[in-house]
Short mmCIF file of C-alpha atoms in Angstrom, two decimals:
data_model
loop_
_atom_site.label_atom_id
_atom_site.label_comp_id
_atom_site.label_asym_id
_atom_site.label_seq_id
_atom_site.Cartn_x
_atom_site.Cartn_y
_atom_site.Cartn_z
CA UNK A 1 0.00 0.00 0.00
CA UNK A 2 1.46 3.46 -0.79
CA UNK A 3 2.21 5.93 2.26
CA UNK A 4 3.72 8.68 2.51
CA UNK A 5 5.87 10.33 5.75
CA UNK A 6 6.85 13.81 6.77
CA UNK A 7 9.46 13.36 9.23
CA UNK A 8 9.44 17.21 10.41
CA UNK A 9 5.64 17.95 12.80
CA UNK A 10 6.50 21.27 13.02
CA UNK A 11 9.53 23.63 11.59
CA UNK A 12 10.34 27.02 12.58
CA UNK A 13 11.91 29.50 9.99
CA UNK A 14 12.84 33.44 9.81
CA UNK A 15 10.97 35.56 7.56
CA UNK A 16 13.40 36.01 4.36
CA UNK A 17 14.70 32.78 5.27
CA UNK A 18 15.01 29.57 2.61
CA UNK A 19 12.25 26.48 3.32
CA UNK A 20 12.89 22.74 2.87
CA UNK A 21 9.95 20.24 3.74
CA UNK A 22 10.72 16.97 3.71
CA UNK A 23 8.46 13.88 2.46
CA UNK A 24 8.93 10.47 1.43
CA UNK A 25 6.85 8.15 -0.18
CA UNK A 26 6.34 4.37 -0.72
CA UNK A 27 4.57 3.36 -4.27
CA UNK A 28 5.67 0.32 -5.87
CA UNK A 29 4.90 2.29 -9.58
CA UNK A 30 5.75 5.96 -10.74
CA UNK A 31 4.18 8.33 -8.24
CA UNK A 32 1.88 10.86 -8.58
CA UNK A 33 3.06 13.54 -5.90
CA UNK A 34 1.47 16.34 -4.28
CA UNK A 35 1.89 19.44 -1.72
CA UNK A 36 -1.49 20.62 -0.39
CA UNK A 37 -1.26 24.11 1.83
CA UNK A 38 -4.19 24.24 4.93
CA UNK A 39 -4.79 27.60 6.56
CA UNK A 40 -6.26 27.85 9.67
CA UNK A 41 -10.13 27.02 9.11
CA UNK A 42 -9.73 26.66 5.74
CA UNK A 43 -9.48 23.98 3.32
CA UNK A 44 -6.46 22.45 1.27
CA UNK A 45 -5.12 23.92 -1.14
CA UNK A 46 -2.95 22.80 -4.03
CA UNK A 47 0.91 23.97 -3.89
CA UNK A 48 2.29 21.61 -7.10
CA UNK A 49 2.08 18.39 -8.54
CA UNK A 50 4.50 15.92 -10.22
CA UNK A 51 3.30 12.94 -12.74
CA UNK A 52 6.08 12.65 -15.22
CA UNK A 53 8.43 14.90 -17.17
CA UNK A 54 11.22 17.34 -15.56
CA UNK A 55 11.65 16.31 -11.72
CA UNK A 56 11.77 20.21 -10.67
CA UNK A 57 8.09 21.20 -10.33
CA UNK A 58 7.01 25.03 -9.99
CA UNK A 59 3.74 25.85 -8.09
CA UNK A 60 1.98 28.60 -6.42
CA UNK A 61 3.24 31.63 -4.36
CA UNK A 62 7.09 30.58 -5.23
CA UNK A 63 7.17 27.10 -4.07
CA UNK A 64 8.85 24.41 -5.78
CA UNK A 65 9.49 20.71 -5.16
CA UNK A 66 12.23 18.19 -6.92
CA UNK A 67 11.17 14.44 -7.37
CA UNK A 68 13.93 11.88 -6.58
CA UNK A 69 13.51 8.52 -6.95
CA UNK A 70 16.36 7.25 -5.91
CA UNK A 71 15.74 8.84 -2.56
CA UNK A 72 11.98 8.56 -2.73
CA UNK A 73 11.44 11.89 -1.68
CA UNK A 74 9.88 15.05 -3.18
CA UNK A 75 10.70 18.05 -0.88
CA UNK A 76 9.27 21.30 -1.16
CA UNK A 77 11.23 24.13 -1.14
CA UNK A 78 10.91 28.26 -1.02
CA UNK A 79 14.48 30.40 -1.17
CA UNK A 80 12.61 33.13 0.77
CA UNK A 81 9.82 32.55 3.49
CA UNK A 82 7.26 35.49 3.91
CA UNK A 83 5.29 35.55 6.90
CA UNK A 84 2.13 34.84 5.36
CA UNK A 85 3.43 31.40 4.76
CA UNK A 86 2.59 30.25 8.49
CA UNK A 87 0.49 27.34 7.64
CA UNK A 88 0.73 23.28 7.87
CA UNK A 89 1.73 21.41 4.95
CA UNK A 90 0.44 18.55 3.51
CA UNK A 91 2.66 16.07 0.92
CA UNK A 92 0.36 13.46 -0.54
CA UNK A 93 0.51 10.38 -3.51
CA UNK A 94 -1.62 9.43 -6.18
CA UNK A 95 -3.07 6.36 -6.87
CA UNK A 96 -5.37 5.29 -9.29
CA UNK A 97 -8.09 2.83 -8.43
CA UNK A 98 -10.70 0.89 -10.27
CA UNK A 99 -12.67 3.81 -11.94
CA UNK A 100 -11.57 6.50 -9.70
CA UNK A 101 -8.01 7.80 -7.70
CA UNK A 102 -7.20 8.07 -4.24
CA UNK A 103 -5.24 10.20 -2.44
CA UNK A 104 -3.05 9.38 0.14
CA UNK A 105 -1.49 12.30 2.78
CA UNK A 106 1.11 12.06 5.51
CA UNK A 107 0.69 14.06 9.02
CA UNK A 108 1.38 17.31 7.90
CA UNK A 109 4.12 20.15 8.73
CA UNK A 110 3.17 22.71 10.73
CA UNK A 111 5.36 26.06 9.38
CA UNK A 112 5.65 28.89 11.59
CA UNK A 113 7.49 32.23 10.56
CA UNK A 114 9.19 34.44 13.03
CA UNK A 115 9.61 37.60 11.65
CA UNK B 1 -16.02 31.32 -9.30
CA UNK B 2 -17.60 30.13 -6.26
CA UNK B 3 -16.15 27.21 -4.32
CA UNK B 4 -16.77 24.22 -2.44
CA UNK B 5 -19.52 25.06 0.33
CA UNK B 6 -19.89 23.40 3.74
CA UNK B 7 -22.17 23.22 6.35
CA UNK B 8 -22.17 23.42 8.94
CA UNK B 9 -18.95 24.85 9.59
CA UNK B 10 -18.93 23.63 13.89
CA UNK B 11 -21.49 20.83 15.27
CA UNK B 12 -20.95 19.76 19.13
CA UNK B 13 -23.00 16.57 19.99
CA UNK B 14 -22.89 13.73 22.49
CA UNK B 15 -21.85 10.27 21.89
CA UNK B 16 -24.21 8.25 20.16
CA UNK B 17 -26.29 11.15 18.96
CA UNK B 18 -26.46 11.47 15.43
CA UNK B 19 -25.03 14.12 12.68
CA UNK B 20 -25.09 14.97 9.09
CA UNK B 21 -22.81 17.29 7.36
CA UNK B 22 -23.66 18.90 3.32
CA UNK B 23 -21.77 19.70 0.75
CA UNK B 24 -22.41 21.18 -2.55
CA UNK B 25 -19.72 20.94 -5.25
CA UNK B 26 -18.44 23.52 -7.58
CA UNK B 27 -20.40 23.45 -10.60
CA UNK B 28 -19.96 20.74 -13.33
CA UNK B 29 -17.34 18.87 -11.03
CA UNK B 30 -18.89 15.13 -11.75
CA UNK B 31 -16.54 14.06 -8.71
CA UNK B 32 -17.15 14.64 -5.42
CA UNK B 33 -14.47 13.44 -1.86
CA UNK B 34 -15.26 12.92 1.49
CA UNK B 35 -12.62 12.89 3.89
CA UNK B 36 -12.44 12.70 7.44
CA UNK B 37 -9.05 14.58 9.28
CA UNK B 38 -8.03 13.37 12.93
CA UNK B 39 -6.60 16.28 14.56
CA UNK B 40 -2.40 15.83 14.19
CA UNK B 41 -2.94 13.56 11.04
CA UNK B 42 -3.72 14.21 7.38
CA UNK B 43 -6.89 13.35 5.46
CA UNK B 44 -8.20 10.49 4.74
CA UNK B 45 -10.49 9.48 2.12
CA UNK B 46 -13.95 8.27 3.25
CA UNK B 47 -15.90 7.79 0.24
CA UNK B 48 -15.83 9.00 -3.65
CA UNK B 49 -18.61 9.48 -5.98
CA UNK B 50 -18.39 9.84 -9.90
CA UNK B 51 -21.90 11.66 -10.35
CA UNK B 52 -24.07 10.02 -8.45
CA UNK B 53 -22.41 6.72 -7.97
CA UNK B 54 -19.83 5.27 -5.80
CA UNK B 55 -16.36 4.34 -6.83
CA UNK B 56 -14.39 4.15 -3.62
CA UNK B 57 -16.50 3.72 -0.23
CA UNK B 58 -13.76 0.87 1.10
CA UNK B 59 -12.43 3.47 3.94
CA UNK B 60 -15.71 4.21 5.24
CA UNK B 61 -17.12 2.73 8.19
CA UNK B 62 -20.29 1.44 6.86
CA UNK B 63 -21.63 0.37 10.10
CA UNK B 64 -22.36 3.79 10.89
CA UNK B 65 -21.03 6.30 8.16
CA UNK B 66 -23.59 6.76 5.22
CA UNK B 67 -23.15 9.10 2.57
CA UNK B 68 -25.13 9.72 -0.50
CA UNK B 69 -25.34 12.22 -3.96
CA UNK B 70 -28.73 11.25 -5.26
CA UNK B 71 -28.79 13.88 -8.17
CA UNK B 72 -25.00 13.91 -8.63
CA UNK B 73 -24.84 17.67 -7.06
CA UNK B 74 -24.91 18.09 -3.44
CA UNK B 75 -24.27 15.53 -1.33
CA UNK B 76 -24.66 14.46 2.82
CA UNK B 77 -22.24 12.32 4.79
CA UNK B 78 -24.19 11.22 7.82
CA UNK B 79 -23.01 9.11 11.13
CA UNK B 80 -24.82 7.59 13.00
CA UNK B 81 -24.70 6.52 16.38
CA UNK B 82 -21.44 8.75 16.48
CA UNK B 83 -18.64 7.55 18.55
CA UNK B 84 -15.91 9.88 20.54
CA UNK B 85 -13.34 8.83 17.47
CA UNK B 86 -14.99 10.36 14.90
CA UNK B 87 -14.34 13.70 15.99
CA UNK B 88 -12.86 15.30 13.62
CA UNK B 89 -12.35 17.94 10.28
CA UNK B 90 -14.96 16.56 7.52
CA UNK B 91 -13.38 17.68 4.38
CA UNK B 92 -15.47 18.07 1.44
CA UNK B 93 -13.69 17.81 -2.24
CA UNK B 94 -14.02 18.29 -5.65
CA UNK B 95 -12.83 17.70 -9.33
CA UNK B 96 -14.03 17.86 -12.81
CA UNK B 97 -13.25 14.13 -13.22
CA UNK B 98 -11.94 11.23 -11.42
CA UNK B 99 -8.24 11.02 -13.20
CA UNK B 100 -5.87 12.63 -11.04
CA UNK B 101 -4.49 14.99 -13.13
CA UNK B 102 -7.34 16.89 -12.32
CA UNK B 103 -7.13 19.02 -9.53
CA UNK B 104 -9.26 18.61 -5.99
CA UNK B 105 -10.88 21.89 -4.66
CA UNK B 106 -11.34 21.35 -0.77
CA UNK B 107 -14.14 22.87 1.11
CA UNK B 108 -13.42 24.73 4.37
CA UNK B 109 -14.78 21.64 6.15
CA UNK B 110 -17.15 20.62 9.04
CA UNK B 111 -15.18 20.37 12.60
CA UNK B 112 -17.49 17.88 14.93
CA UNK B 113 -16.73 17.62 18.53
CA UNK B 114 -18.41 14.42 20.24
CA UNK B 115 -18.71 14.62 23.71
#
C-alpha cells in the first residue's frame, strides 16, 4: 500500500529565510506527488504536482518541489519565506483505483514564521 | 467562481447522537471526496462518488457512516450513532473528473466535537 511520511511535525523559519519540507513516499509504480497548503479554518489547497516529465516542479506563491527517486522523496522548497506562509503542509501520492483515484497524505508540517 | 460550500462549519454533539454534514460541489465537477481529518494527522479518504455513484467507499465505516449524492450535485455524509473517534475535520472535495491529473478543490470543512 502506498504511504507517505513527513518526518518534520512542526519547523520554525525566519521571515526572508530559505524552506525545505521533507516527504517520502512508498509506491511500488511511478508516483503521482502532491503538496497541499491548509490555513487555519480553511481547506487544502494545491501547492504543485508531479506525474512525469522534468523532476523540478514550480507551483503557487514561489514554491517548488524536486522528485527523486532514488531517494523517494519530493521536498518542497521556497528560497525566501514570507510571513504569510505560516500554515501546515500537507505532501500526498496518487493512486489510481478501479474507476476512480485516491489520495493518500502524511501528518502534515506545521510552518511557523518568526519575523 | 464560487467554491466548495460546507455546512455546517462547527457541530458539538454527544456520543451516540447522530449528525449529518452537506456539501455542494463547484459546478460541473462530476466528482465529489469525502474525507475525514483526525486532529495531528492528514486526510483520509472516506468515500468517492463519480456523479451520483460510488467508486471508492472501502475506507468508510459502513456500520455507521452513510453518505449519498442522489442527483449527482450536493451531497450528505451522515453518522450515526457517532462515537468519541470520529471527531474530527470533515473535508469536502471536488474535481471535474476522477483522473488525477485533475485538480481537488477542498471545502473549508465541518469540525465535529463528540462529547
Amino acid at each position: 500500500a502506498q504511504s507517505v511520511t513527513q518526518p518534520d511535525i512542526h519547523i520554525t523559519v525566519s521571515e526572508g529565510a530559505s524552506l525545505e519540507l521533507r516527504c517520502n513516499y512508498s509506491y511500488g509504480a511511478t508516483p503521482y506527488l502532491f503538496w497541499y497548503v491548509q490555513s487555519p479554518g480553511q481547506g487544502l489547497q494545491l501547492l504543485l504536482k508531479y506525474f512525469s516529465g522534468d523532476t523540478l516542479v514550480q507551483g503557487i506563491k514561489g514554491f517548488e518541489a524536486e522528485f527523486k527517486r532514488s531517494q523517494s522523496s519530493f521536498n518542497l522548497r521556497k528560497p525566501s519565506v514570507h510571513w504569510s506562509d505560516a500554515a501546515e503542509y500537507f505532501c500526498a501520492v496518487g493512486e489510481l483505483t478501479g474507476g476512480g483515484n485516491k489520495l493518500t497524505f502524511g501528518t502534515g508540517t506545521q510552518l511557523k514564521v518568526e519575523l | 467562481e464560487a467554491g466548495v460550500a460546507q455546512s455546517p462549519r462547527y457541530k458539538i454533539i454527544e456520543k451516540r447522537q447522530s449528525v449529518a454534514f452537506w456539501c455542494n460541489p463547484i459546478s460541473g465537477h462530476a466528482t465529489l471526496y469525502w474525507y475525514q481529518q483526525i486532529l495531528g494527522q492528514g486526510p483520509k479518504l472516506l468515500i468517492q462518488f463519480q456523479n451520483n455513484g460510488v467508486v471508492d467507499d472501502s475506507q468508510l465505516p459502513k456500520d455507521r457512516f452513510s453518505a449519498e449524492r442522489l442527483k449527482g450535485v450536493d451531497s450528505t455524509l451522515k453518522i450515526q450513532p457517532a462515537k468519541l473517534e470520529d471527531s474530527a475535520v470533515y473535508l469536502c472535495a471536488s474535481s471535474l473528473d476522477a483522473p488525477l491529473y485533475n485538480e481537488q478543490f477542498f471545502g473549508p470543512g465541518t469540525r465535529l466535537t463528540v462529547l
